Amino acid sequence: MILTFVNALILLFLTAPIIVVVATAFTTTGYPVFPPQGFTLKWFERFLAMPEFTEAVRRSAMLALASTAIAAVLGTFSALALARWQGRGQKAVAALMLSPILFPAIVLGLALLVFYSQIGLAGSFNGLIIAHSLITTPFVIRLVMASLSEFDPALEEAARNLGAGWWRTFLQITLPLIRPGVLAGAVFAFILSFDELVVTLFLAGPGMATLPVRIYTYVEYSSTPTISAISTTLILAWVLIGVPVYVRFLSIKHV
Amino acid sequence: MSMTDLELIGLTKTYGSGAAVDNLNLSVAAGELVAFLGPSGCGKTTTLRMVAGFVEPTGGTIRVQGRDITELAPNKRDMGMVFQSYALFPHMTVARNIAFGLHARRVRRSEVAPRVAAALDLVGLSGMEDRYPRQLSGGQQQRVALARVLALRPKLLLFDEPLSNLDAKLRVQMRHEIRRLQKEVGITALFVTHDQEEAMTIADRIVVINAGRIEQAGTPAEIYDHPTTRFVADFIGTANLISGTVRNGRFRSKRGLEFPLPTATASSIGEMALAIRPEKIDIAPTPSPGQLAGRVTRRTRLGSVIEYELALASGDILVVQEQGRAGVDQHEPGSTVGLQWRREDLRLLP
């Protein structure tokens, strides 16, 4: 009883901002108010009519997809290597590989800017992809390692013993069994990259603003409910795409 | 002498400073089932894993049917291993588990299904093709693991404590089953176990391993009746081990007890141990004159057998086992009984 009540409170606490943002997207006033006044879809029309925003959504999606693909591959293989490595130094290297999680984004952004200027990657889209992969790979490593901790290494030995080479063993035995971790890592990486602001602010060249950068610069001089409309669209996209993926592949029941 | 199928020559594995397997030499004849028996950490599993190719030997050679395979990758060795955890692929049905190895070895597609069916038939699991491993009992999973390797008709079967996760009744049943199947297919097999009863039941030959070395190799009867070291006498079954010295043709225990030496014993001198099995000692309710006497200090019922612990006047302790049949007198703790044995049941061990 008490637990149900506490749960309800926590749920309210977590969803309140979302409820407010979604509600304000439909207000007829020229600025976000809660509760909203009247009902209109004009802020959504406004959003879709602003090419700098639709272009930013497309760019952010491209960036997130590319860096997620890189992070998923690198993270999975790093996790496999770390999990198999029994020797000395394993813990130290694991900690080092996970350290970007603990690094302040602003420091990372500055460091990358200096480094990129040296090697000529500054202001390029490829540089952004690399930076986002760097930020997201540790999360993939972490989640795949969690999956691997429940993986019986004898299964790989059995596959090898039955005559399978390394590649067949990986594709048919290891990968299907650690898939929940890889997918969870990829979903996490995608969201992180799509949402990334600080490092991107440092590295994005002219005409390369991602959606978070666009929103950030927009709210500096404007406070129309267009921002609420954009946020509501993103929330809707998550509910329609992200949640089914989550339930299908990552729910505890399925593992 | 039948053909040699597997040869281990000077096989050694060292970790850091210690040797897990130390200069091990062994020949296994074609069709033979050899059990590696020893306490945990003795190197028996490491040896098996070197044969399978999962552990790289520090030194020595492994030959299968005359061919040196020491450097060969595990997937090229053509061996079938049954794991302690069975290692069935949880995301595949029974049929796909068995077909996995056939596909990996590029067996023709038209041949896969019949061979899967034949393997399942061999282990008595026909009709289970579409089940998943988690839907099977432990015993059934064990059989699938067996079918999976038998379907490949490998050169060598490797068993890594395959019965230790089964309950006692099923374990005993599967021992006979594995032995029957191994003889039926005629494939040479290595069987790792720490259970001496299991080794005795299943193996043609037992290799007792201790601290990375072979203590003794021989048939189960040889190992039990003619142990050559104290370790083997003590590890296989139970044995009363009395240390002492041999002098003037008699054995004298450290506590001063004297025994006539067993027949057919070389006249070795110096520190020795005298071994006698608990069931080879007879107890008389009262000691007759001149007979060795002992006081009952403990009586334990072990199923069909009653075990006594007897304290001798010298202070030596002997363990004796008797069949607990109806009509056989039981000896009360505290009472004094007479002891005797046949001289040829004594073993003098270095």
Coordinates of C-alpha atoms in Angstrom, one line a residue:
Chain A
M1 CA 0.0 0.0 0.0
I2 CA 2.7 2.4 1.1
L3 CA 4.9 1.2 -1.7
T4 CA 2.1 1.8 -4.3
F5 CA 1.7 5.3 -3.0
V6 CA 5.5 6.0 -3.1
N7 CA 5.6 4.6 -6.6
A8 CA 2.8 6.8 -7.7
L9 CA 4.6 9.8 -6.3
I10 CA 7.9 8.9 -8.1
L11 CA 6.0 8.3 -11.3
L12 CA 4.4 11.7 -11.0
F13 CA 7.8 13.3 -10.2
L14 CA 9.3 11.7 -13.3
T15 CA 6.6 12.4 -15.7
A16 CA 5.6 15.9 -14.6
P17 CA 8.0 17.8 -16.9
I18 CA 6.9 15.7 -19.8
I19 CA 3.3 16.4 -19.1
V20 CA 3.9 20.1 -18.9
V21 CA 6.0 20.2 -22.1
V22 CA 3.4 18.2 -24.1
A23 CA 0.5 20.3 -22.7
T24 CA 2.2 23.6 -23.5
A25 CA 2.7 22.6 -27.2
F26 CA -1.0 23.0 -27.8
T27 CA -1.5 26.4 -26.1
T28 CA -2.9 29.3 -28.2
T29 CA -0.8 31.8 -26.4
G30 CA 2.5 33.0 -27.9
Y31 CA 4.5 31.7 -25.0
P32 CA 4.4 28.4 -23.1
V33 CA 1.9 28.4 -20.2
F34 CA 0.6 25.6 -18.1
P35 CA -2.2 24.7 -18.0
P36 CA -2.5 25.5 -21.8
Q37 CA -5.1 27.9 -23.0
G38 CA -7.2 26.7 -25.9
F39 CA -6.0 24.1 -28.4
T40 CA -4.0 24.6 -31.6
L41 CA -1.6 22.6 -33.8
K42 CA 0.0 25.8 -35.3
W43 CA 3.3 25.3 -33.3
F44 CA 3.7 21.9 -35.0
E45 CA 3.1 23.5 -38.4
R46 CA 5.6 26.2 -37.5
F47 CA 8.2 23.6 -36.6
L48 CA 7.7 21.7 -39.8
A49 CA 7.9 24.9 -41.8
M50 CA 11.3 25.9 -40.4
P51 CA 13.9 24.2 -42.6
E52 CA 16.7 24.9 -40.1
F53 CA 14.9 22.6 -37.7
T54 CA 13.9 19.8 -40.0
E55 CA 17.4 19.9 -41.5
A56 CA 18.8 19.6 -37.9
V57 CA 16.6 16.6 -37.1
R58 CA 17.8 14.9 -40.3
R59 CA 21.5 15.7 -39.4
S60 CA 21.1 14.6 -35.8
A61 CA 19.5 11.3 -36.9
M62 CA 22.4 10.7 -39.4
L63 CA 24.9 11.5 -36.8
A64 CA 23.3 9.3 -34.2
L65 CA 22.9 6.4 -36.6
A66 CA 26.5 6.6 -37.7
S67 CA 28.0 6.9 -34.3
T68 CA 25.7 4.2 -32.9
A69 CA 26.8 1.8 -35.6
I70 CA 30.5 2.5 -34.7
A71 CA 29.9 2.3 -31.0
A72 CA 27.9 -0.9 -31.2
V73 CA 30.7 -2.7 -33.2
L74 CA 33.6 -1.3 -31.2
G75 CA 31.8 -1.6 -27.8
T76 CA 30.8 -5.2 -28.5
F77 CA 34.3 -6.4 -29.4
S78 CA 35.9 -4.4 -26.6
A79 CA 33.5 -6.0 -24.1
L80 CA 34.3 -9.5 -25.5
A81 CA 38.0 -8.8 -25.2
L82 CA 37.7 -7.5 -21.7
A83 CA 35.5 -10.3 -20.5
R84 CA 37.9 -13.0 -22.0
W85 CA 41.0 -11.4 -20.6
Q86 CA 42.0 -13.1 -17.4
G87 CA 45.5 -11.7 -17.1
R88 CA 46.9 -8.9 -15.0
G89 CA 45.8 -5.3 -15.9
Q90 CA 42.3 -6.3 -17.0
K91 CA 40.7 -4.2 -14.3
A92 CA 42.9 -1.2 -15.1
V93 CA 42.2 -1.3 -18.9
A94 CA 38.5 -1.9 -18.3
A95 CA 38.4 1.2 -16.0
L96 CA 40.3 3.2 -18.6
M97 CA 37.9 2.2 -21.4
L98 CA 34.9 3.2 -19.4
S99 CA 36.4 6.5 -18.2
P100 CA 34.7 8.7 -20.9
I101 CA 31.5 8.1 -18.9
L102 CA 33.1 10.0 -15.9
F103 CA 34.7 12.7 -18.0
P104 CA 33.0 16.1 -17.9
A105 CA 31.6 16.7 -21.4
I106 CA 33.0 20.3 -21.4
V107 CA 36.5 19.1 -20.8
L108 CA 36.1 16.4 -23.5
G109 CA 34.8 18.9 -26.0
L110 CA 37.7 21.3 -25.4
A111 CA 40.3 18.5 -25.6
L112 CA 38.8 17.2 -28.8
L113 CA 38.7 20.7 -30.3
V114 CA 42.4 21.2 -29.6
F115 CA 43.2 17.7 -30.9
Y116 CA 41.0 18.0 -34.0
S117 CA 42.6 21.4 -34.9
Q118 CA 46.0 19.7 -34.9
I119 CA 45.0 16.8 -37.2
G120 CA 42.6 18.8 -39.4
L121 CA 39.4 17.2 -38.3
A122 CA 37.9 20.4 -36.7
G123 CA 34.5 21.4 -38.1
S124 CA 34.0 18.2 -40.1
F125 CA 31.0 15.9 -39.9
N126 CA 33.3 12.9 -39.6
G127 CA 34.9 14.5 -36.6
L128 CA 31.5 14.8 -35.0
I129 CA 30.8 11.1 -35.7
I130 CA 34.1 10.1 -34.1
A131 CA 33.4 12.3 -31.1
H132 CA 29.9 10.9 -30.6
S133 CA 31.3 7.3 -30.9
L134 CA 33.8 8.1 -28.3
I135 CA 31.1 9.3 -25.9
T136 CA 28.7 6.4 -26.5
T137 CA 31.1 3.4 -26.8
P138 CA 31.7 3.0 -23.1
F139 CA 27.9 2.6 -22.5
V140 CA 27.8 -0.2 -25.1
I141 CA 30.9 -1.8 -23.5
R142 CA 29.2 -1.7 -20.1
L143 CA 25.9 -3.2 -21.2
V144 CA 27.5 -5.9 -23.3
M145 CA 29.8 -6.8 -20.4
A146 CA 26.7 -7.2 -18.2
S147 CA 25.2 -9.6 -20.8
L148 CA 28.5 -11.5 -21.0
S149 CA 28.5 -12.0 -17.3
E150 CA 25.6 -14.4 -17.7
F151 CA 27.1 -16.1 -20.8
D152 CA 28.6 -19.5 -20.2
P153 CA 32.1 -19.5 -21.9
A154 CA 31.7 -23.3 -22.3
L155 CA 29.2 -22.5 -25.1
E156 CA 31.9 -21.0 -27.2
E157 CA 34.2 -23.9 -26.5
A158 CA 31.4 -26.4 -27.3
A159 CA 30.9 -24.6 -30.7
R160 CA 34.7 -24.7 -31.4
N161 CA 34.8 -28.3 -30.4
L162 CA 32.0 -29.1 -32.8
G163 CA 34.0 -27.7 -35.6
A164 CA 33.0 -24.1 -35.9
G165 CA 35.6 -21.5 -36.6
W166 CA 35.9 -18.2 -34.7
W167 CA 33.5 -16.3 -37.0
R168 CA 30.7 -18.9 -37.1
T169 CA 31.0 -19.3 -33.3
F170 CA 30.6 -15.5 -32.9
L171 CA 27.7 -15.1 -35.4
Q172 CA 25.7 -18.2 -34.4
I173 CA 26.4 -18.6 -30.7
T174 CA 27.9 -15.6 -29.0
L175 CA 26.1 -12.7 -30.7
P176 CA 22.5 -14.1 -30.5
L177 CA 23.0 -14.7 -26.8
I178 CA 24.4 -11.3 -25.9
R179 CA 22.0 -9.5 -28.3
P180 CA 20.0 -8.0 -25.4
G181 CA 23.1 -6.2 -24.2
V182 CA 24.2 -5.1 -27.7
L183 CA 20.7 -3.7 -28.5
A184 CA 20.4 -2.0 -25.1
G185 CA 23.8 -0.5 -25.7
A186 CA 22.8 0.7 -29.2
V187 CA 19.5 2.2 -28.1
F188 CA 21.4 4.0 -25.3
A189 CA 24.1 5.2 -27.7
F190 CA 21.5 6.5 -30.1
I191 CA 19.7 8.5 -27.5
L192 CA 22.9 9.9 -26.0
S193 CA 24.2 11.0 -29.4
F194 CA 20.8 12.4 -30.5
D195 CA 20.7 14.4 -27.3
E196 CA 24.4 15.5 -27.1
L197 CA 24.9 19.2 -26.9
V198 CA 28.1 20.2 -25.1
V199 CA 30.8 18.4 -27.1
T200 CA 28.9 19.1 -30.3
L201 CA 28.9 22.9 -29.5
F202 CA 32.7 22.8 -29.5
L203 CA 33.1 20.7 -32.6
A204 CA 30.3 21.5 -35.0
G205 CA 31.4 23.5 -38.0
P206 CA 29.3 26.2 -39.7
G207 CA 26.0 24.9 -41.1
M208 CA 26.4 21.7 -39.1
A209 CA 24.1 22.4 -36.2
T210 CA 22.4 19.4 -34.7
L211 CA 18.9 19.5 -33.3
P212 CA 20.1 20.1 -29.6
V213 CA 22.4 22.9 -30.9
R214 CA 19.6 24.4 -32.9
I215 CA 17.2 24.3 -29.9
Y216 CA 19.8 25.7 -27.6
T217 CA 20.5 28.7 -29.9
Y218 CA 16.8 29.2 -30.6
V219 CA 15.7 29.4 -26.9
E220 CA 18.4 32.1 -26.4
Y221 CA 16.3 34.6 -28.3
S222 CA 12.8 33.1 -28.6
S223 CA 10.3 31.5 -26.3
T224 CA 7.5 30.5 -28.5
P225 CA 5.8 27.1 -27.9
T226 CA 7.5 25.8 -31.1
I227 CA 10.2 24.3 -28.7
S228 CA 7.4 22.5 -26.9
A229 CA 6.1 21.2 -30.2
I230 CA 9.5 19.9 -31.2
S231 CA 9.9 18.2 -27.8
T232 CA 6.4 16.6 -28.1
T233 CA 7.3 15.3 -31.5
L234 CA 10.4 13.7 -30.1
I235 CA 8.5 12.2 -27.2
L236 CA 5.9 10.8 -29.6
A237 CA 8.7 9.3 -31.8
W238 CA 10.1 7.6 -28.7
V239 CA 6.8 6.2 -27.7
L240 CA 6.0 4.9 -31.2
I241 CA 9.5 3.5 -32.0
G242 CA 11.6 3.3 -28.9
V243 CA 9.1 1.7 -26.5
P244 CA 8.1 -1.2 -28.8
V245 CA 11.9 -1.9 -29.5
Y246 CA 12.5 -1.8 -25.7
V247 CA 9.6 -4.2 -24.9
R248 CA 10.4 -6.6 -27.8
F249 CA 14.1 -7.0 -27.2
L250 CA 15.1 -5.6 -23.8
S251 CA 12.4 -6.5 -21.4
I252 CA 13.5 -8.8 -18.5
K253 CA 10.9 -11.4 -19.6
H254 CA 12.5 -11.8 -22.9
V255 CA 16.1 -12.4 -21.7
Chain B
M1 CA 48.4 -55.1 -28.8
S2 CA 45.7 -53.0 -30.3
M3 CA 46.4 -49.8 -32.2
T4 CA 47.3 -46.7 -30.3
D5 CA 44.7 -43.9 -30.8
L6 CA 45.9 -41.2 -28.5
E7 CA 49.4 -40.5 -27.2
L8 CA 50.5 -37.9 -24.7
I9 CA 54.2 -37.5 -24.6
G10 CA 55.8 -35.4 -21.9
L11 CA 52.7 -33.2 -21.7
T12 CA 53.4 -30.2 -19.4
K13 CA 51.4 -27.1 -18.5
T14 CA 52.9 -24.6 -16.1
Y15 CA 51.1 -21.5 -14.7
G16 CA 53.5 -19.0 -13.3
S17 CA 55.9 -21.0 -11.2
G18 CA 53.8 -24.1 -10.5
A19 CA 53.2 -27.1 -12.9
A20 CA 49.5 -28.0 -13.3
V21 CA 50.5 -30.9 -15.5
D22 CA 54.0 -32.2 -15.1
N23 CA 55.6 -34.4 -17.9
L24 CA 52.6 -36.7 -18.4
N25 CA 53.0 -39.7 -20.6
L26 CA 50.1 -41.9 -21.7
S27 CA 49.0 -44.2 -24.6
V28 CA 45.4 -44.9 -25.1
A29 CA 44.4 -47.9 -27.3
A30 CA 41.7 -47.6 -30.0
G31 CA 38.3 -48.1 -28.5
E32 CA 39.5 -47.8 -24.9
L33 CA 37.7 -45.8 -22.3
V34 CA 40.2 -44.2 -20.0
A35 CA 39.2 -42.3 -16.8
F36 CA 41.3 -39.5 -15.4
L37 CA 40.8 -39.7 -11.6
G38 CA 42.1 -37.4 -9.0
P39 CA 41.2 -34.7 -6.5
S40 CA 40.2 -31.3 -7.7
G41 CA 43.1 -29.2 -9.0
C42 CA 45.2 -32.3 -9.7
G43 CA 45.5 -31.4 -13.4
K44 CA 43.1 -33.9 -14.9
T45 CA 40.8 -31.3 -16.4
T46 CA 43.8 -29.3 -17.7
T47 CA 45.1 -32.4 -19.4
L48 CA 41.7 -33.0 -21.0
R49 CA 41.5 -29.3 -22.1
M50 CA 45.0 -29.6 -23.7
V51 CA 43.8 -32.6 -25.7
A52 CA 40.7 -30.6 -26.8
G53 CA 42.9 -27.6 -27.7
F54 CA 41.5 -25.1 -25.2
V55 CA 44.7 -25.0 -23.2
E56 CA 48.0 -24.6 -24.9
P57 CA 50.6 -27.0 -23.5
T58 CA 53.9 -25.5 -22.2
G59 CA 55.7 -28.6 -23.4
G60 CA 55.1 -32.0 -24.9
T61 CA 53.3 -33.6 -27.8
I62 CA 49.7 -34.8 -28.4
R63 CA 49.3 -37.4 -31.1
V64 CA 46.0 -38.7 -32.4
Q65 CA 46.2 -41.8 -34.6
G66 CA 49.9 -41.0 -35.1
R67 CA 49.4 -37.4 -36.2
D68 CA 50.9 -34.6 -34.1
I69 CA 48.0 -32.2 -33.3
T70 CA 49.6 -30.2 -30.5
E71 CA 49.4 -27.0 -32.5
L72 CA 46.0 -27.6 -34.2
A73 CA 43.0 -25.3 -33.6
P74 CA 40.2 -26.9 -31.4
N75 CA 37.8 -26.8 -34.3
K76 CA 40.1 -28.8 -36.5
R77 CA 40.7 -31.6 -34.0
D78 CA 37.7 -33.8 -34.8
M79 CA 36.9 -34.5 -31.1
G80 CA 33.6 -34.6 -29.4
M81 CA 33.5 -33.1 -25.9
V82 CA 30.7 -33.4 -23.3
F83 CA 30.9 -30.6 -20.8
Q84 CA 30.1 -30.5 -17.1
S85 CA 27.4 -27.9 -17.8
Y86 CA 26.4 -29.7 -21.0
A87 CA 26.9 -26.4 -22.9
L88 CA 23.8 -26.9 -25.0
F89 CA 23.0 -23.8 -27.1
P90 CA 20.0 -22.3 -25.2
H91 CA 18.6 -20.5 -28.3
M92 CA 18.5 -23.5 -30.5
T93 CA 16.2 -26.5 -30.5
V94 CA 17.5 -30.0 -29.8
A95 CA 17.7 -30.7 -33.6
R96 CA 19.6 -27.5 -34.3
N97 CA 22.0 -28.2 -31.4
I98 CA 22.9 -31.5 -33.0
A99 CA 22.9 -30.2 -36.6
F100 CA 25.3 -27.3 -35.6
G101 CA 28.4 -29.5 -35.7
L102 CA 27.3 -31.2 -38.9
H103 CA 26.8 -27.8 -40.6
A104 CA 30.2 -26.6 -39.3
R105 CA 31.9 -29.6 -40.8
R106 CA 30.1 -29.0 -44.1
V107 CA 28.2 -32.3 -44.1
R108 CA 25.8 -32.4 -47.1
R109 CA 22.4 -30.9 -46.3
S110 CA 20.6 -33.9 -47.4
E111 CA 22.6 -36.0 -44.9
V112 CA 22.1 -33.7 -41.9
A113 CA 18.5 -34.6 -41.0
P114 CA 19.0 -38.4 -41.1
R115 CA 22.1 -38.1 -38.9
V116 CA 20.4 -35.9 -36.4
A117 CA 17.6 -38.4 -36.2
A118 CA 20.0 -41.3 -35.9
A119 CA 21.9 -39.6 -33.1
L120 CA 18.7 -38.9 -31.2
D121 CA 17.6 -42.5 -31.6
L122 CA 20.9 -43.7 -30.2
V123 CA 20.4 -41.8 -27.0
G124 CA 16.7 -42.6 -26.8
L125 CA 15.3 -39.1 -27.4
S126 CA 13.5 -39.5 -30.7
G127 CA 10.6 -37.1 -31.0
M128 CA 12.4 -34.4 -29.0
E129 CA 13.7 -32.6 -32.0
D130 CA 11.8 -29.4 -31.5
R131 CA 12.2 -28.9 -27.8
Y132 CA 14.5 -26.3 -26.4
P133 CA 17.2 -27.3 -23.9
R134 CA 15.4 -25.5 -21.0
Q135 CA 12.3 -27.7 -21.6
L136 CA 14.4 -30.8 -20.9
S137 CA 15.3 -32.5 -17.6
G138 CA 19.0 -32.6 -16.6
G139 CA 19.3 -36.2 -17.8
Q140 CA 17.7 -35.4 -21.1
Q141 CA 20.1 -32.5 -21.6
Q142 CA 22.9 -34.8 -20.9
R143 CA 21.7 -37.2 -23.6
V144 CA 21.4 -34.3 -26.1
A145 CA 25.0 -33.3 -25.3
L146 CA 26.0 -36.9 -26.0
A147 CA 23.9 -37.1 -29.3
R148 CA 25.5 -33.8 -30.4
V149 CA 29.0 -35.3 -30.3
L150 CA 28.1 -38.8 -31.4
A151 CA 26.4 -37.4 -34.6
L152 CA 29.8 -36.2 -35.7
R153 CA 31.5 -39.6 -35.4
P154 CA 34.6 -37.9 -34.0
K155 CA 38.0 -39.6 -33.6
L156 CA 37.9 -39.1 -29.8
L157 CA 35.3 -38.5 -27.1
L158 CA 36.1 -36.2 -24.2
F159 CA 34.0 -36.2 -21.0
D160 CA 34.6 -33.4 -18.5
E161 CA 32.9 -34.5 -15.3
P162 CA 29.7 -34.9 -17.3
L163 CA 27.6 -36.5 -14.5
S164 CA 28.4 -34.2 -11.6
N165 CA 25.2 -32.1 -12.1
L166 CA 22.9 -35.1 -12.0
D167 CA 21.2 -36.5 -9.0
A168 CA 22.6 -39.7 -7.5
K169 CA 20.2 -42.3 -9.0
L170 CA 20.4 -40.8 -12.5
R171 CA 24.2 -40.5 -12.2
V172 CA 24.5 -44.2 -11.7
Q173 CA 22.2 -45.0 -14.6
M174 CA 24.1 -42.6 -16.9
R175 CA 27.4 -44.3 -16.1
H176 CA 26.2 -47.5 -17.6
E177 CA 24.5 -45.7 -20.5
I178 CA 27.7 -43.8 -21.4
R179 CA 29.8 -47.0 -21.2
R180 CA 27.3 -48.9 -23.4
L181 CA 27.2 -46.1 -26.0
Q182 CA 30.9 -45.7 -26.1
K183 CA 31.4 -49.5 -26.7
E184 CA 28.6 -49.5 -29.3
V185 CA 30.2 -46.7 -31.4
G186 CA 33.7 -47.9 -30.6
I187 CA 35.2 -44.4 -30.2
T188 CA 38.2 -44.0 -28.0
A189 CA 37.3 -41.9 -24.9
L190 CA 38.8 -39.9 -22.1
F191 CA 36.6 -39.4 -19.0
V192 CA 37.5 -36.9 -16.3
T193 CA 36.0 -37.5 -12.8
H194 CA 36.8 -37.0 -9.2
D195 CA 34.4 -39.8 -8.2
Q196 CA 36.3 -43.0 -7.8
E197 CA 33.1 -45.2 -7.9
E198 CA 32.3 -43.5 -11.3
A199 CA 35.8 -44.2 -12.6
M200 CA 35.6 -47.8 -11.4
T201 CA 32.2 -48.4 -13.1
I202 CA 32.9 -46.7 -16.4
A203 CA 36.5 -47.2 -17.3
D204 CA 38.6 -49.9 -19.0
R205 CA 41.6 -48.2 -17.4
I206 CA 41.9 -45.7 -14.7
V207 CA 44.7 -43.1 -14.6
V208 CA 45.1 -41.7 -11.1
I209 CA 46.5 -38.2 -11.2
N210 CA 47.9 -36.3 -8.3
A211 CA 49.6 -32.9 -8.3
G212 CA 50.0 -33.0 -12.1
R213 CA 51.6 -36.4 -12.3
I214 CA 50.3 -39.9 -12.9
E215 CA 50.3 -41.9 -9.6
Q216 CA 49.2 -45.1 -11.2
A217 CA 47.5 -46.4 -14.3
G218 CA 45.7 -49.7 -14.6
T219 CA 42.4 -51.5 -14.8
P220 CA 39.9 -50.7 -12.0
A221 CA 40.8 -54.1 -10.3
E222 CA 44.5 -53.4 -10.4
I223 CA 44.1 -50.0 -9.0
Y224 CA 41.9 -51.2 -6.2
D225 CA 43.6 -54.4 -5.3
H226 CA 47.2 -53.5 -6.0
P227 CA 47.7 -49.8 -5.3
T228 CA 51.4 -48.9 -5.8
T229 CA 51.4 -45.7 -3.7
R230 CA 49.9 -44.5 -0.5
F231 CA 48.0 -41.8 -2.4
V232 CA 46.3 -44.4 -4.6
A233 CA 45.5 -46.7 -1.7
D234 CA 44.0 -43.8 0.3
F235 CA 42.2 -42.1 -2.6
I236 CA 40.5 -45.2 -4.1
G237 CA 38.1 -46.6 -1.6
T238 CA 39.4 -46.3 2.0
A239 CA 42.4 -47.9 3.4
N240 CA 44.1 -48.3 6.7
L241 CA 47.5 -46.8 6.3
I242 CA 50.1 -47.6 9.0
S243 CA 53.5 -46.0 8.6
G244 CA 56.5 -47.7 10.0
T245 CA 59.7 -49.5 9.0
V246 CA 60.7 -52.9 7.8
R247 CA 63.3 -54.7 9.8
N248 CA 64.4 -58.3 10.0
G249 CA 61.6 -59.4 7.7
R250 CA 58.9 -57.9 9.9
F251 CA 57.0 -54.6 9.7
R252 CA 57.1 -52.4 12.8
S253 CA 54.7 -49.5 13.1
K254 CA 55.8 -46.2 14.6
R255 CA 53.8 -47.0 17.7
G256 CA 55.5 -50.4 18.1
L257 CA 53.0 -52.8 16.6
E258 CA 54.6 -55.7 14.7
F259 CA 53.1 -57.5 11.7
P260 CA 54.4 -60.3 9.6
L261 CA 55.1 -59.0 6.1
P262 CA 52.7 -59.7 3.2
T263 CA 53.6 -62.5 1.0
A264 CA 55.5 -61.8 -2.2
T265 CA 57.0 -58.6 -0.9
A266 CA 60.4 -57.6 -1.9
S267 CA 62.6 -57.1 1.2
S268 CA 62.5 -53.4 1.1
I269 CA 64.1 -51.5 4.0
G270 CA 63.3 -48.2 5.5
E271 CA 60.2 -46.0 5.8
M272 CA 57.1 -47.8 4.4
A273 CA 53.4 -47.8 4.8
L274 CA 51.3 -50.9 5.4
A275 CA 47.8 -50.7 3.8
I276 CA 44.8 -52.9 4.3
R277 CA 41.2 -52.4 3.1
P278 CA 38.6 -52.1 5.9
E279 CA 36.5 -54.9 4.4
K280 CA 39.5 -57.3 4.4
I281 CA 39.6 -57.4 8.2
D282 CA 37.5 -59.9 10.1
I283 CA 36.2 -59.2 13.6
A284 CA 35.7 -61.9 16.3
P285 CA 33.4 -61.0 19.2
T286 CA 36.1 -61.9 21.7
P287 CA 39.8 -62.1 21.0
S288 CA 41.2 -65.6 21.1
P289 CA 44.6 -66.0 22.8
G290 CA 47.5 -64.6 20.8
Q291 CA 45.1 -62.7 18.5
L292 CA 45.3 -58.9 18.0
A293 CA 42.7 -57.2 20.1
G294 CA 41.0 -53.8 19.6
R295 CA 38.5 -51.7 21.4
V296 CA 35.4 -50.4 19.5
T297 CA 35.5 -46.6 19.7
R298 CA 32.9 -45.8 17.0
R299 CA 30.2 -47.7 15.1
T300 CA 28.6 -46.1 12.0
R301 CA 26.0 -47.6 9.7
L302 CA 26.8 -46.8 6.0
G303 CA 23.8 -48.3 4.2
S304 CA 24.4 -52.0 3.9
V305 CA 27.8 -51.8 5.6
I306 CA 28.6 -51.2 9.3
E307 CA 31.9 -49.5 9.9
Y308 CA 33.9 -49.8 13.1
E309 CA 36.7 -47.7 14.4
L310 CA 39.0 -49.8 16.5
A311 CA 41.8 -48.6 18.9
L312 CA 44.6 -51.1 19.3
A313 CA 46.7 -51.5 22.4
S314 CA 49.6 -49.8 20.6
G315 CA 47.5 -46.7 20.0
D316 CA 47.1 -47.5 16.2
I317 CA 43.6 -47.0 14.8
L318 CA 42.0 -49.4 12.3
V319 CA 38.8 -48.9 10.4
V320 CA 36.9 -52.1 9.7
Q321 CA 33.8 -52.7 7.6
E322 CA 31.4 -55.6 7.9
Q323 CA 28.2 -56.5 6.0
G324 CA 25.2 -55.6 8.2
R325 CA 23.2 -58.7 7.5
A326 CA 20.5 -60.0 9.9
G327 CA 22.0 -62.6 12.2
V328 CA 25.5 -61.0 12.1
D329 CA 26.5 -59.9 15.5
Q330 CA 27.1 -56.2 15.9
H331 CA 29.8 -55.1 18.2
E332 CA 29.0 -52.6 20.9
P333 CA 31.2 -49.5 21.3
G334 CA 33.5 -50.0 24.2
S335 CA 33.7 -53.8 23.8
T336 CA 37.0 -55.5 23.0
V337 CA 37.1 -57.6 19.9
G338 CA 39.6 -59.9 18.1
L339 CA 41.0 -59.0 14.7
Q340 CA 42.5 -61.0 11.9
W341 CA 43.2 -60.8 8.2
R342 CA 44.9 -62.8 5.5
R343 CA 48.5 -61.9 5.0
E344 CA 48.1 -61.5 1.3
D345 CA 45.6 -58.7 1.7
L346 CA 48.3 -56.5 3.2
R347 CA 50.1 -54.1 0.9
L348 CA 53.5 -52.7 1.6
L349 CA 53.8 -49.2 0.0
P350 CA 56.7 -46.9 -0.5

